[in-house]
Amino acid sequence: MTEVDRMPDLNRFTGEPMRLTKAYAIGPVRSGPAIPGRVNPEAPDWWSGRLEEERPDALELTGPGGRMAAPCRRLDRIDPRSRELDLTGYRLEEGESLFLAARLQCDRDRKLLFRCFEIKGRIWIGGELVYCNSGPFLIPLCEGEHGILIEFTELRADRSLRISDPEEEAARQPHPLYEEFLNRNVRRRAVLVHEFKSLAQGPEHTVFLLAADRTEVDDGQPAALNVRNDQGRVIASLELPFHRVISVDLEGLRPLTRSLLCFEIRYADIQGNGHSLSAPLIVNPLDALIRPAKREWEQLQEGREIPGDDRATIEGILQELEGIREEERGALKDEKPRIAWEYADYLPACLAAVREGRPIREAAYPRRLADDYFVSELDGALVRCTLLLPPGYSEGDSFPLIVLLPVGHEELFLPDFRDGFLSAVETGAVLATFSCRGVTMGGCIGEAAFLEGLDYICSRYRIDPGRITLTGYSNGASTAWALAEAYPDRFAAISVTAGVPYLPNLVNLQHLPILNLCGDEDYLIEEAYTLPAAALPGHHSGVLETGSNHWDTKGFHYLPFTLNWLLQHRKREDPPVVRFRSAIGRHRRSFWLEVTSYEAASAAELTGERTAPGTYAIATEGTGGFKLHPSQAGGRPVQAVIDGQRFTVPPGSAGELQFRKGTDGAWRQVSGTDILQADLPSHGTGILGIYNSGVDVLIPGEWGTEEEERAVRRALDVLARPKTATWDPVVYVDYPQLTLGPGFPRERLARRSWIWAGCGSSQLDWLRAEVPDGLRAELRDEGFGLGGRFYPGPYCVLFIQPNPLNPARKALFAFATSPELFGKHLFTRKLLLPGYGSGPHPYLSKEVILYSGGRLQAMNS
């Protein structure tokens, strides 16, 4: 690669972790024979241009299609967020690549670790292929200069390439996590590079075995390649040399399987230790796998009483397989064949359990892996949760639960558990993951979805409630922080990697063990690490990695060290400080404070501090009544200062103390018979409170005009599919939209919460007939009335209240006096939910949002 050698700019490695800060960007160019999805281990042979000492504007390249000009630009501008070279302005079309050419100078002979994140493409060093969408790798480099060529087939903003000397790094940061990361994710590792990673086409399939670790894998000893069909039988055996392309005859193997083949590779490292990896491939349509299973399932349902959870699991598996089948004609994601391969084994075991009258979960015991599905109360969707059970799991024992919180909606799949945990982690715990509808991005919806999934797992499996822990990376870590802050009485410990808490509520976690991993170059370093470490002395265990950005630390959060650290803990003593915001039925109690009633039309916020044993200072907002559960009083009188009022209670007078606010605003202590329990008509989190449970969206059955229908349907669609203002705008929820009219199941109105919208006087007839005395607001053609006040003129309003047919549920009404006002009201035009840790929203946390006279107002009464 003489062109690289002539480059004037050097990236010098002297021992400290580094990134490429100088390179030439070449392209975009058509990829030629080295197109994405094709195995081609050679560096591009079309690169015949020369990089001169001066900055060239373009290179003349020779490729299969002849000579062409490729733009060439010197890069040295750094993106401050990622610390990587800034590629802003580049765009890639289908079949195009962008190349970065750089020189790396080593100060001495070294073994270097390259940690890659979201680099979609390939990397050559010294003309040798060292990376192909394949994760971190080790390579020995001698003293001197080395050419690096990076091909990008996609450009991701959140990418990273971190270069370090693992021996010096381990000496500088001697934490067990680092050594474990090397052993699990880098050393003695090989990668199978496919021509097509998912859906095989053509008579042959080309593969290439890449030794990701050039120092521990014996390249001279070929690997053994066995090909299995989807009944588990070996139908072909070959030798697979490292770093050499071979072709497998698919034409002869396709008739020997239904839908799938699995390439199983076994190889030895330089110490003689054996290793294996597997890669399934779809070679025939999945119908051959799906149709027999569907027929058997239909037969099993005849004359059998099948529990709802078991029914949901089988239907969920079939739905996933059918979704993969629908994608067969396009580009399948890499994990889809792996899911299909697991289900080819798991689905028959589930059907056998139903046939034998056993719970489906028992089918998971021997294999220790389970994909369970349940019907969500939120919108009726099938939700998947994936579990790894400990060795010897039985119904008679209870086990710790570690919830692996997903990054966004990208939760782990069952193959991830088999490949990542089954053979390497003997935790003695249940590991679980589920989507939570995007968790923090879904705001209150994510919280409700998480609690729903957690309760499902705890009801279906033997879980020790005192040993439930959370772990996650990035958004998953932010979720772990937020959930622990909201429910500090439910979790024993959390492990967070590069995630941000809701800083005002950190006071809730002064009792909770926290393992916090972060890179010192993370753009979130202040919120994710510095401030939590200062706010939580004594319980905060920090691991700060030198020279790492937000994405470099992802490989640490699922390591056995982290999981075993979590297993050391169970729920501790009550925290000295408690701060929480509560709505009916949602974390009403946090350790020693419990809301019992609310001031009208409000949520309740309590902040309490135990300043000494038996001494408490409590501040309230929107609270009509609460309980204090004294702890550590030690036979002393209980002293309580509530909003400035002082109370002294003799020792041993009560196991819990109850207080209620009078009409004059003063607090008084009351007895158990006098307390008003939490039954006042409160709506908790304002407009957002509608999304805390199952919701139906009601579409009017009659319309005054076509313009009204278009406007109302648009508004209801916004309310049924809300977005968020966070980095992932999608909330993965789709509430049922039901049309009112003849045949509508009216009893459903009392069972669920609902959202209704109408426009003009023609829609008010339905409201007056259905809820004649139940509306909190007065809707009239000439104006809007609320709380004794009248707002004249055209208006569009959103307001929430208890469901008039069932006060335990809620109803959200949207009404406009004209169609165009729906388009002008911000929250019927674009509903963006706040993130989970964002705090109260200035409008959506209120119960009425009124648009009138060009002005937006939010109020509670």
Short mmCIF file of C-alpha atoms in Angstrom, two decimals, residues 72 159 200 220 616 623 641 645 668 768 796:
data_model
loop_
_atom_site.label_atom_id
_atom_site.label_comp_id
_atom_site.label_asym_id
_atom_site.label_seq_id
_atom_site.Cartn_x
_atom_site.Cartn_y
_atom_site.Cartn_z
CA CYS A 72 -10.08 13.04 -1.86
CA ARG A 159 -19.12 5.36 15.77
CA ALA A 200 -28.59 -17.33 1.08
CA GLY A 220 -2.02 -22.57 10.67
CA TYR A 616 -38.06 13.34 60.51
CA THR A 623 -50.88 15.78 49.52
CA VAL A 641 -41.75 18.37 61.38
CA GLN A 645 -45.47 22.01 61.98
CA ARG A 668 -53.07 16.90 62.33
CA ARG A 768 -74.39 14.21 26.58
CA CYS A 796 -59.80 23.51 21.33
#
